[in-house]
Amino acid sequence: MARNRYDMDEVLEEKFDINQVKRLAKYVAPHKTKMLLALFLMLSSAFLSTFLPKFLQLEMDVYIPDKNITGIVGIVLLTAVICIYLVVCIRLKITLTMHVGQDVIHQLREDIFEKLQELPFSYYDERPHGKIQVRVVNYVNNLSDILSNGILQTITDLFNLLFIIGFMFYMNVRLTLICLCGLPFLFLFIVLIKRGQRRAWQIQSNKQSNLNAYISESINGIRVTQAFVREDKNTEIFNDLSQNYRDSWMHASYYGFAMGPMVDLISTITTAFVYVLGVHYIIDGNVSGVSIGVLIAFTAYISRFWAPINTIASFYNSVVTAVSYLERIFETIDEPVEVKDAKDAIEMPAIQGKLEFEHVTFSYEKGVEILKDVNFSVEPGKTIAFVGPTGAGKSTIVNLISRFYNVDSGRILIDGVDISKVTLRSLRKQMGVMMQDSFIFGGTIMDNIRYGNKTATDEEVIRAAKTVCAHDFIMQMEDGYQTQVNERGSRLSVGQRQLISFARALLADPAILILDEATSSIDTETEIVLQEGLNHLLKGRTSFIIAHRLSTIQNADCIMYISDGGIAEAGTHEELLQKHGKYYELYEAQYKSV
């Protein structure tokens, strides 16, 4: 899936691949016992049900003319027993297949969600989140029917079809051949519409994905929308996307709905021929072995003959539709994980805090280098601050330290260990990261702070909150630390969200602490108090701070000015001011405006 927007269709031009269905079958394989039991129930019921028209023929041609009441009652009782068995089988089949279908859906959704947890930031940078969400929810849900009922029903109908054809040939070969002559026309019709049908459902899934992406974007940006009075324009865009989805669904549905009428047309024509020929045989004196009872029973078999064909045709439609969804689902599951553990990765030893960049070059897009041959070394326990213009690469550096991205060339060493050679989990567990976007999860404030350290006690959570000056405002809320906050922390101010995120990072007790614009939304009075807590907390840790507000980094052991893909200047606050370079210009510009 290449870089994409809500108004761009995703490209997937591979040919129809039956291996997608085979791959789906692997998800069903662990449930084969239940599936085989359900299949046995369905096949046995299908086999027994094929006797019912034959019982009708016996009554019409034998028992009724002979006034054999015992035979009639016996046939009725046997029919009743078979019908009861059919009802029981259907009930058990529904229970078994529904459990299997939903278990497979659950496993598919789990696999795709697990992959989403592994994929690097670059995957999410390149596509609308709504298009990712639609795969986990809508596309997987659309497979429910084919998994819960379609596969077994189709297998049963295939066997049922064989049973029926066998009984029909047994009763009358000529009438059976007339009935079968319509099948080649049906197969030709399926071949003719197959390619257009698959393409139509691919387009429909694209339009559904686009619509979902725009809905997600609109919800996340609703404050900006209302602030700039964009409601009418956004509604117009939404209506266009919704209309495109409607049109694509209608077009795709034409193919699906065309199958049923075609089956009905062919079955009606062949049934008419059977009636005409059967009546002709009866009038001619039963010379071909066709009696009234045989004709009635045979026409009953004809309706049963076309019913499974109709079901199989519908299943084919479902498969074509499902494959268009499976392609998207498996495309996500197969998405290469660029940032992952090496095959021989080792556990990161306990971090002491020395960090080195050796000739590091990095680019988000090929050919557009953000960092160029960057070299620097940081001793354990030191605090390093990064400053510089927007887009210079400050956040990129700290993201590379946490190995959210892989470097293009060069090495990053922590305590002399190349971080590309250690497991991601063992590396990141020893780091505390507070990013510029202070994300708050739905739940309590206590849970949000404890997010980075699940074993932390309530007392430790409160201590971390006090350190970053979050305790007072938390206690002023209706339920204190047990106050429920909404997704993205909509009940909290931007500054409050940052303080909670700060406490979350600190609670992890990391060996390396990364603060990306940690105090950008905190008022000056709070910042002064917070700075005292930070000075105490940063002691003994290797820390990296990104800040546009220079007052928060003046005490850093080293300040690096990032510009033009590298480190333009480095030194303490006083040393950089004496150089009268880029940092001095930034400092003067900021404090002249105060």
C-alpha positions as CSV (number, residue, x, y, z in Angstrom):
1,M,0.0,0.0,0.0
2,A,1.8,3.1,-1.2
3,R,1.5,6.7,0.1
4,N,-2.2,7.4,0.0
5,R,-5.0,9.9,0.9
6,Y,-8.7,9.6,1.5
7,D,-9.5,10.7,-2.1
8,M,-7.1,8.2,-3.7
9,D,-8.0,4.6,-4.5
10,E,-5.7,1.9,-3.4
11,V,-4.0,0.0,-6.2
12,L,-4.2,-3.8,-6.2
13,E,-4.0,-5.2,-9.7
14,E,-3.1,-8.8,-9.1
15,K,-5.0,-11.5,-10.9
16,F,-7.6,-13.6,-9.1
17,D,-5.6,-15.9,-6.8
18,I,-7.3,-19.0,-5.4
19,N,-4.5,-19.2,-2.9
20,Q,-6.2,-16.5,-1.0
21,V,-9.0,-18.8,-0.3
22,K,-6.6,-21.7,0.5
23,R,-4.9,-19.4,2.9
24,L,-8.2,-18.7,4.6
25,A,-8.8,-22.4,4.8
26,K,-5.7,-22.7,7.1
27,Y,-7.5,-20.6,9.6
28,V,-10.4,-23.1,9.5
29,A,-8.1,-26.1,9.8
30,P,-7.7,-26.0,13.7
31,H,-11.5,-26.4,13.9
32,K,-11.7,-29.4,11.6
33,T,-13.4,-31.6,14.2
34,K,-16.3,-29.3,14.5
35,M,-16.4,-28.8,10.8
36,L,-16.3,-32.5,10.1
37,L,-19.1,-33.1,12.6
38,A,-21.2,-30.3,11.0
39,L,-20.4,-31.7,7.5
40,F,-21.5,-35.2,8.6
41,L,-24.8,-33.9,9.9
42,M,-25.4,-31.9,6.7
43,L,-24.5,-34.7,4.4
44,S,-26.6,-37.3,6.2
45,S,-29.6,-35.0,6.3
46,A,-29.1,-34.1,2.6
47,F,-28.9,-37.8,1.7
48,L,-32.0,-38.7,3.7
49,S,-34.0,-35.7,2.3
50,T,-33.5,-37.0,-1.2
51,F,-35.7,-40.0,-0.4
52,L,-38.7,-37.8,0.2
53,P,-39.8,-37.3,-3.4
54,K,-39.3,-41.0,-3.9
55,F,-41.7,-41.7,-1.0
56,L,-44.2,-39.4,-2.8
57,Q,-43.8,-41.4,-6.0
58,L,-44.4,-44.7,-4.1
59,E,-47.6,-43.3,-2.5
60,M,-48.9,-42.0,-5.9
61,D,-48.1,-45.1,-8.0
62,V,-48.3,-47.9,-5.5
63,Y,-49.9,-47.4,-2.1
64,I,-52.8,-45.1,-3.0
65,P,-53.9,-47.2,-6.1
66,D,-53.6,-50.4,-3.9
67,K,-55.4,-48.6,-1.0
68,N,-52.5,-49.8,1.2
69,I,-53.2,-47.8,4.4
70,T,-50.4,-49.5,6.3
71,G,-47.9,-48.5,3.6
72,I,-49.2,-44.9,3.5
73,V,-49.0,-44.6,7.3
74,G,-45.5,-46.1,7.3
75,I,-44.3,-43.6,4.6
76,V,-45.8,-40.7,6.6
77,L,-44.1,-41.8,9.9
78,L,-40.8,-42.3,8.1
79,T,-41.1,-38.9,6.5
80,A,-41.8,-37.4,9.9
81,V,-38.7,-39.0,11.4
82,I,-36.5,-37.8,8.6
83,C,-38.0,-34.2,9.0
84,I,-37.3,-34.2,12.7
85,Y,-33.7,-35.4,12.1
86,L,-33.3,-32.6,9.5
87,V,-34.5,-30.0,12.0
88,V,-32.0,-31.3,14.6
89,C,-29.2,-31.4,12.1
90,I,-29.8,-27.8,11.0
91,R,-29.9,-26.6,14.5
92,L,-26.6,-28.3,15.4
93,K,-25.0,-27.2,12.2
94,I,-25.9,-23.6,12.8
95,T,-24.4,-23.7,16.3
96,L,-21.2,-25.4,15.1
97,T,-20.6,-23.3,12.1
98,M,-21.3,-20.0,13.9
99,H,-18.8,-20.9,16.5
100,V,-16.2,-21.8,13.9
101,G,-16.9,-18.8,11.8
102,Q,-16.6,-16.3,14.7
103,D,-13.4,-18.1,16.0
104,V,-11.8,-17.7,12.6
105,I,-12.9,-14.0,12.4
106,H,-11.4,-13.5,15.8
107,Q,-8.1,-15.1,14.8
108,L,-7.9,-13.1,11.6
109,R,-8.6,-9.8,13.4
110,E,-6.0,-10.8,16.1
111,D,-3.4,-11.5,13.4
112,I,-4.0,-8.2,11.6
113,F,-4.0,-6.2,14.8
114,E,-0.8,-7.9,16.0
115,K,0.8,-6.9,12.7
116,L,-0.3,-3.3,13.2
117,Q,1.4,-3.3,16.6
118,E,4.7,-4.3,14.9
119,L,4.6,-2.0,11.8
120,P,6.9,1.0,12.0
121,F,5.9,4.6,12.2
122,S,6.6,4.9,8.4
123,Y,3.6,2.6,7.7
124,Y,1.2,5.0,9.5
125,D,2.9,8.1,8.1
126,E,2.0,7.0,4.5
127,R,-1.8,6.3,4.7
128,P,-4.9,7.5,6.3
129,H,-5.7,5.7,9.6
130,G,-9.3,5.2,8.5
131,K,-8.1,3.0,5.6
132,I,-6.2,0.8,8.1
133,Q,-9.2,0.6,10.5
134,V,-11.5,-0.5,7.7
135,R,-9.4,-3.6,7.2
136,V,-9.5,-4.6,10.8
137,V,-13.2,-4.1,11.2
138,N,-15.3,-3.9,8.0
139,Y,-13.3,-6.2,5.7
140,V,-13.0,-9.0,8.4
141,N,-16.7,-8.7,9.3
142,N,-17.6,-9.1,5.6
143,L,-16.1,-12.6,5.7
144,S,-18.4,-13.7,8.5
145,D,-21.1,-15.2,6.4
146,I,-18.8,-17.2,4.1
147,L,-17.0,-18.6,7.1
148,S,-20.0,-19.3,9.3
149,N,-22.2,-20.9,6.7
150,G,-21.0,-20.7,3.1
151,I,-18.1,-23.2,3.0
152,L,-20.0,-26.1,4.6
153,Q,-23.2,-25.3,2.9
154,T,-21.5,-25.4,-0.5
155,I,-19.8,-28.7,0.2
156,T,-23.1,-30.2,1.4
157,D,-24.9,-28.8,-1.7
158,L,-22.3,-30.4,-4.0
159,F,-22.9,-33.8,-2.4
160,N,-26.6,-33.1,-2.3
161,L,-26.5,-32.4,-6.0
162,L,-24.8,-35.7,-6.7
163,F,-27.4,-37.6,-4.6
164,I,-30.2,-35.9,-6.5
165,I,-28.6,-36.5,-9.9
166,G,-28.3,-40.2,-9.0
167,F,-31.9,-40.5,-8.0
168,M,-33.0,-38.6,-11.2
169,F,-31.0,-40.9,-13.4
170,Y,-32.5,-43.9,-11.5
171,M,-36.0,-42.6,-12.2
172,N,-35.6,-41.5,-15.9
173,V,-32.4,-41.0,-17.9
174,R,-34.0,-38.8,-20.7
175,L,-35.7,-36.4,-18.3
176,T,-32.4,-36.1,-16.4
177,L,-30.4,-35.3,-19.5
178,I,-32.9,-32.5,-20.4
179,C,-32.5,-31.1,-16.9
180,L,-28.7,-31.1,-17.2
181,C,-28.5,-29.5,-20.6
182,G,-28.9,-26.0,-19.0
183,L,-25.7,-26.3,-17.0
184,P,-23.2,-25.4,-19.8
185,F,-25.1,-22.1,-20.3
186,L,-24.8,-21.3,-16.6
187,F,-21.0,-22.1,-16.6
188,L,-20.5,-19.9,-19.6
189,F,-22.3,-17.0,-17.9
190,I,-20.1,-17.4,-14.8
191,V,-17.0,-17.3,-16.9
192,L,-18.1,-14.2,-18.8
193,I,-18.9,-12.1,-15.7
194,K,-16.1,-13.4,-13.4
195,R,-13.4,-10.8,-14.2
196,G,-15.9,-7.8,-14.2
197,Q,-17.4,-9.0,-11.0
198,R,-14.1,-9.2,-9.1
199,R,-13.0,-5.8,-10.4
200,A,-16.3,-4.3,-9.4
201,W,-16.0,-5.5,-5.8
202,Q,-12.4,-4.2,-5.7
203,I,-13.6,-0.8,-6.7
204,Q,-16.3,-1.0,-4.1
205,S,-13.8,-1.9,-1.3
206,N,-11.7,1.1,-2.5
207,K,-14.6,3.5,-2.2
208,Q,-15.6,2.1,1.2
209,S,-12.0,2.5,2.4
210,N,-11.9,6.2,1.1
211,L,-15.2,7.0,2.9
212,N,-14.0,5.4,6.2
213,A,-10.7,7.3,5.9
214,Y,-12.5,10.7,5.5
215,I,-14.9,9.9,8.4
216,S,-11.9,9.1,10.7
217,E,-10.0,12.3,9.6
218,S,-13.2,14.4,10.1
219,I,-13.8,13.1,13.6
220,N,-10.2,13.7,14.6
221,G,-10.2,17.2,13.2
222,I,-13.7,18.3,14.3
223,R,-12.4,21.2,16.5
224,V,-10.5,22.7,13.5
225,T,-13.5,22.1,11.3
226,Q,-15.8,24.1,13.5
227,A,-13.2,26.7,14.3
228,F,-12.8,27.5,10.6
229,V,-16.5,27.0,9.8
230,R,-15.8,24.2,7.3
231,E,-18.9,22.1,8.1
232,D,-20.6,22.7,4.7
233,K,-17.5,22.0,2.7
234,N,-16.7,18.9,4.6
235,T,-20.3,17.7,4.2
236,E,-20.0,18.2,0.5
237,I,-16.8,16.1,0.4
238,F,-18.4,13.4,2.5
239,N,-21.5,13.3,0.2
240,D,-19.3,12.9,-2.8
241,L,-17.4,10.0,-1.2
242,S,-20.6,8.5,0.0
243,Q,-22.1,8.8,-3.5
244,N,-19.1,7.1,-5.0
245,Y,-19.4,4.3,-2.5
246,R,-23.1,3.9,-3.3
247,D,-22.5,3.8,-7.0
248,S,-19.7,1.3,-6.7
249,W,-21.8,-0.9,-4.4
250,M,-24.8,-0.8,-6.8
251,H,-22.5,-1.6,-9.8
252,A,-20.9,-4.6,-7.9
253,S,-24.3,-5.8,-6.7
254,Y,-25.6,-6.0,-10.3
255,Y,-23.2,-8.8,-10.9
256,G,-24.2,-10.6,-7.7
257,F,-27.9,-10.2,-8.4
258,A,-27.5,-11.3,-12.0
259,M,-26.6,-14.9,-10.9
260,G,-29.9,-15.8,-9.2
261,P,-32.1,-14.7,-12.1
262,M,-29.9,-16.6,-14.6
263,V,-30.3,-19.7,-12.5
264,D,-34.0,-19.2,-12.3
265,L,-34.3,-18.6,-16.0
266,I,-32.4,-21.8,-17.0
267,S,-34.2,-23.9,-14.4
268,T,-37.6,-22.6,-15.6
269,I,-36.8,-23.4,-19.2
270,T,-35.5,-26.9,-18.5
271,T,-38.4,-27.6,-16.1
272,A,-40.9,-26.6,-18.8
273,F,-39.2,-29.0,-21.2
274,V,-39.4,-31.8,-18.6
275,Y,-43.1,-31.2,-18.1
276,V,-43.8,-31.2,-21.8
277,L,-41.8,-34.3,-22.4
278,G,-43.2,-36.0,-19.3
279,V,-46.8,-35.3,-20.2
280,H,-46.1,-36.5,-23.7
281,Y,-44.8,-39.8,-22.4
282,I,-47.8,-40.3,-20.1
283,I,-50.2,-39.6,-23.0
284,D,-48.3,-42.1,-25.1
285,G,-49.2,-44.8,-22.6
286,N,-46.3,-44.9,-20.3
287,V,-44.0,-46.5,-22.9
288,S,-41.0,-44.7,-21.4
289,G,-41.7,-45.7,-17.8
290,V,-43.1,-42.2,-16.9
291,S,-46.2,-42.3,-14.7
292,I,-48.0,-39.5,-12.9
293,G,-46.1,-40.4,-9.7
294,V,-42.8,-40.4,-11.5
295,L,-43.4,-37.0,-13.1
296,I,-44.5,-35.5,-9.7
297,A,-41.5,-37.0,-8.0
298,F,-39.1,-35.9,-10.8
299,T,-40.3,-32.3,-10.8
300,A,-39.7,-32.3,-7.0
301,Y,-36.2,-33.5,-7.7
302,I,-35.8,-30.7,-10.3
303,S,-36.6,-28.0,-7.7
304,R,-34.1,-29.7,-5.4
305,F,-31.6,-30.0,-8.2
306,W,-31.6,-26.2,-8.9
307,A,-31.7,-25.1,-5.3
308,P,-28.1,-26.3,-4.5
309,I,-26.9,-24.9,-7.8
310,N,-28.4,-21.6,-6.9
311,T,-26.6,-21.8,-3.5
312,I,-23.3,-22.8,-5.1
313,A,-23.7,-19.8,-7.5
314,S,-24.4,-17.5,-4.6
315,F,-21.3,-19.0,-2.8
316,Y,-19.3,-18.2,-5.9
317,N,-20.5,-14.6,-5.7
318,S,-19.5,-14.6,-2.0
319,V,-16.1,-16.0,-2.8
320,V,-15.4,-13.4,-5.5
321,T,-16.5,-10.7,-3.0
322,A,-14.6,-12.2,-0.1
323,V,-11.4,-12.5,-2.2
324,S,-11.4,-8.7,-2.8
325,Y,-11.5,-8.3,1.0
326,L,-9.0,-11.1,1.7
327,E,-6.5,-9.4,-0.7
328,R,-6.6,-6.3,1.5
329,I,-6.5,-8.2,4.7
330,F,-3.6,-10.4,3.8
331,E,-1.8,-7.5,2.1
332,T,-1.7,-5.9,5.6
333,I,-0.7,-9.1,7.4
334,D,2.1,-9.6,4.8
335,E,3.3,-6.0,5.0
336,P,7.0,-6.2,5.6
337,V,8.1,-5.1,9.0
338,E,11.1,-2.8,8.3
339,V,12.0,-2.3,12.0
340,K,12.3,-5.7,13.6
341,D,14.6,-7.9,15.6
342,A,17.5,-9.3,13.7
343,K,17.6,-13.1,13.5
344,D,20.6,-13.2,15.9
345,A,19.3,-10.3,18.1
346,I,20.4,-10.4,21.7
347,E,18.8,-8.9,24.8
348,M,20.0,-5.4,25.5
349,P,22.0,-5.4,28.8
350,A,21.1,-3.0,31.6
351,I,21.8,0.4,30.1
352,Q,24.4,2.6,31.7
353,G,23.7,5.5,29.4
354,K,26.6,6.1,27.0
355,L,25.3,6.8,23.5
356,E,27.2,7.3,20.2
357,F,26.1,8.2,16.7
358,E,28.6,7.0,14.1
359,H,28.2,8.4,10.6
360,V,24.4,8.1,10.7
361,T,22.5,9.0,7.6
362,F,18.7,8.8,7.4
363,S,15.9,9.6,5.0
364,Y,12.1,9.1,5.2
365,E,11.9,9.1,1.4
366,K,14.5,7.7,-0.9
367,G,16.9,10.4,-2.0
368,V,15.7,13.1,0.5
369,E,18.2,12.9,3.4
370,I,17.1,14.3,6.7
371,L,20.4,13.4,8.5
372,K,23.7,13.3,6.8
373,D,26.7,11.6,8.3
374,V,25.9,12.6,11.9
375,N,28.5,11.9,14.6
376,F,28.3,12.6,18.3
377,S,28.9,10.9,21.6
378,V,27.1,11.3,25.0
379,E,28.4,10.2,28.3
380,P,26.2,8.4,30.8
381,G,24.0,10.7,33.0
382,K,24.4,13.7,30.7
383,T,21.4,15.8,29.5
384,I,21.5,16.7,25.8
385,A,19.2,19.3,24.3
386,F,18.4,19.6,20.6
387,V,17.3,22.9,19.1
388,G,17.0,24.2,15.6
389,P,14.5,25.1,12.9
390,T,11.4,23.1,12.3
391,G,12.1,20.0,10.1
392,A,15.8,20.1,10.8
393,G,15.7,16.5,12.2
394,K,15.6,16.9,16.0
395,S,12.6,14.5,16.4
396,T,14.2,12.2,13.9
397,I,17.3,11.9,16.1
398,V,15.4,10.8,19.2
399,N,13.2,8.5,17.1
400,L,16.3,6.8,15.8
401,I,17.6,6.4,19.4
402,S,14.4,4.5,20.2
403,R,14.8,2.7,16.9
404,F,11.4,3.6,15.6
405,Y,13.1,3.8,12.2
406,N,16.2,2.1,10.8
407,V,19.1,4.2,9.8
408,D,20.1,4.2,6.1
409,S,23.8,3.9,7.0
410,G,26.0,4.2,10.0
411,R,25.5,2.9,13.6
412,I,23.9,4.0,16.8
413,L,25.6,2.5,19.9
414,I,24.4,2.4,23.5
415,D,27.1,1.3,25.9
416,G,29.1,0.1,22.9
417,V,26.2,-2.1,21.7
418,D,24.8,-1.6,18.2
419,I,21.0,-1.1,18.8
420,S,20.2,-2.8,15.5
421,K,21.6,-6.0,17.0
422,V,19.4,-6.1,20.1
423,T,15.7,-6.9,20.5
424,L,13.4,-4.0,20.3
425,R,11.5,-5.0,23.4
426,S,14.7,-5.1,25.6
427,L,15.8,-1.7,24.2
428,R,12.6,0.2,24.5
429,K,11.7,-1.2,28.0
430,Q,14.7,0.8,29.3
431,M,13.7,4.0,27.7
432,G,11.1,6.6,28.6
433,V,9.7,8.6,25.7
434,M,7.3,11.5,25.8
435,M,6.5,12.6,22.3
436,Q,5.2,15.9,21.0
437,D,1.7,14.4,20.6
438,S,0.6,13.7,24.1
439,F,-1.8,10.8,23.5
440,I,-4.3,10.0,26.3
441,F,-6.1,6.7,26.2
442,G,-9.7,6.2,27.3
443,G,-9.8,5.1,30.9
444,T,-8.8,6.6,34.3
445,I,-5.9,9.0,34.9
446,M,-4.3,6.4,37.1
447,D,-4.4,3.8,34.2
448,N,-2.9,6.4,31.7
449,I,0.0,7.2,34.0
450,R,0.6,3.5,34.7
451,Y,0.5,2.7,31.0
452,G,4.3,2.5,30.8
453,N,4.8,0.4,34.0
454,K,1.9,-2.0,34.6
455,T,3.5,-3.2,37.9
456,A,3.7,0.3,39.5
457,T,1.7,0.8,42.7
458,D,-0.7,3.6,43.3
459,E,1.8,5.3,45.5
460,E,4.4,5.2,42.7
461,V,2.0,6.7,40.3
462,I,1.1,9.5,42.6
463,R,4.8,10.2,43.3
464,A,5.5,10.5,39.6
465,A,2.6,12.8,39.2
466,K,3.8,15.0,42.0
467,T,7.3,15.2,40.4
468,V,5.9,16.7,37.2
469,C,3.4,18.9,39.0
470,A,0.4,17.0,37.8
471,H,-0.9,16.0,41.3
472,D,-2.7,19.2,42.2
473,F,-4.9,19.5,39.1
474,I,-5.6,15.7,39.2
475,M,-6.9,16.0,42.8
476,Q,-9.1,18.9,41.8
477,M,-11.0,16.6,39.4
478,E,-14.2,14.9,40.6
479,D,-12.7,11.4,41.2
480,G,-9.0,12.3,41.5
481,Y,-6.8,9.7,39.9
482,Q,-9.9,7.5,39.2
483,T,-11.4,10.2,37.0
484,Q,-12.4,8.8,33.6
485,V,-10.9,10.6,30.6
486,N,-12.0,10.3,27.0
487,E,-9.9,9.0,24.1
488,R,-7.2,11.6,23.2
489,G,-8.0,13.3,26.6
490,S,-10.6,15.7,25.3
491,R,-11.6,16.6,28.9
492,L,-8.1,17.8,29.6
493,S,-6.2,20.9,28.5
494,V,-3.2,20.4,26.3
495,G,-0.9,21.3,29.2
496,Q,-2.7,18.7,31.5
497,R,-2.3,16.0,28.8
498,Q,1.4,16.8,28.6
499,L,1.9,16.6,32.3
500,I,0.1,13.2,32.4
501,S,2.2,11.9,29.6
502,F,5.3,13.2,31.4
503,A,4.4,11.3,34.5
504,R,3.8,8.2,32.3
505,A,7.3,8.4,30.9
506,L,8.9,9.1,34.3
507,L,7.1,6.2,36.0
508,A,8.8,3.7,33.7
509,D,12.1,4.7,35.6
510,P,14.0,4.6,32.3
511,A,17.8,4.6,31.9
512,I,17.4,6.9,28.9
513,L,14.8,9.6,29.0
514,I,13.5,11.3,25.8
515,L,11.4,14.5,26.0
516,D,10.1,15.8,22.7
517,E,8.6,19.3,23.3
518,A,7.7,18.1,26.8
519,T,6.9,21.6,28.2
520,S,5.6,23.3,25.1
521,S,2.1,23.7,26.4
522,I,2.8,24.4,30.1
523,D,2.5,27.9,31.5
524,T,5.6,29.7,32.7
525,E,4.6,29.4,36.4
526,T,4.2,25.6,36.2
527,E,7.3,25.4,34.1
528,I,9.4,26.9,36.9
529,V,8.1,24.3,39.4
530,L,8.4,21.5,36.9
531,Q,12.0,22.4,36.2
532,E,12.9,21.8,39.8
533,G,11.4,18.3,39.6
534,L,13.1,17.7,36.3
535,N,16.5,18.7,37.6
536,H,16.2,16.1,40.4
537,L,14.8,13.4,38.1
538,L,17.3,13.8,35.3
539,K,20.2,13.4,37.7
540,G,22.0,10.1,36.9
541,R,20.1,9.5,33.6
542,T,21.1,10.1,30.1
543,S,18.4,12.4,28.8
544,F,17.5,14.0,25.5
545,I,15.3,17.1,25.3
546,I,13.8,18.8,22.3
547,A,12.6,22.3,23.1
548,H,11.8,25.5,21.2
549,R,11.5,27.3,24.6
550,L,15.1,27.8,25.4
551,S,14.5,28.5,29.1
552,T,13.8,24.8,29.7
553,I,17.2,23.7,28.4
554,Q,19.7,26.3,29.7
555,N,21.0,23.8,32.3
556,A,21.6,21.0,29.8
557,D,25.1,19.6,29.8
558,C,25.3,20.0,26.0
559,I,23.0,21.8,23.5
560,M,23.2,20.8,19.9
561,Y,21.9,23.0,17.2
562,I,20.5,20.8,14.4
563,S,20.5,22.3,10.9
564,D,21.1,21.2,7.3
565,G,21.1,17.5,8.2
566,G,23.7,17.7,10.9
567,I,25.0,19.3,14.0
568,A,25.9,22.9,13.2
569,E,26.9,23.8,16.8
570,A,27.3,22.1,20.1
571,G,28.2,23.2,23.6
572,T,26.7,24.5,26.8
573,H,24.3,27.5,26.9
574,E,27.1,29.9,27.8
575,E,29.6,28.5,25.3
576,L,27.1,28.8,22.4
577,L,26.2,32.3,23.4
578,Q,29.8,33.3,23.3
579,K,30.2,31.9,19.7
580,H,27.6,34.3,18.4
581,G,26.4,31.6,16.0
582,K,23.1,30.1,15.1
583,Y,22.2,29.4,18.7
584,Y,23.0,32.9,19.7
585,E,20.7,34.2,16.9
586,L,17.9,31.9,18.0
587,Y,18.3,33.0,21.7
588,E,18.3,36.7,20.7
589,A,15.3,36.3,18.5
590,Q,13.3,34.5,21.2
591,Y,14.2,36.9,24.0
592,K,13.8,40.1,22.1
593,S,10.2,39.1,21.4
594,V,9.5,38.6,25.1
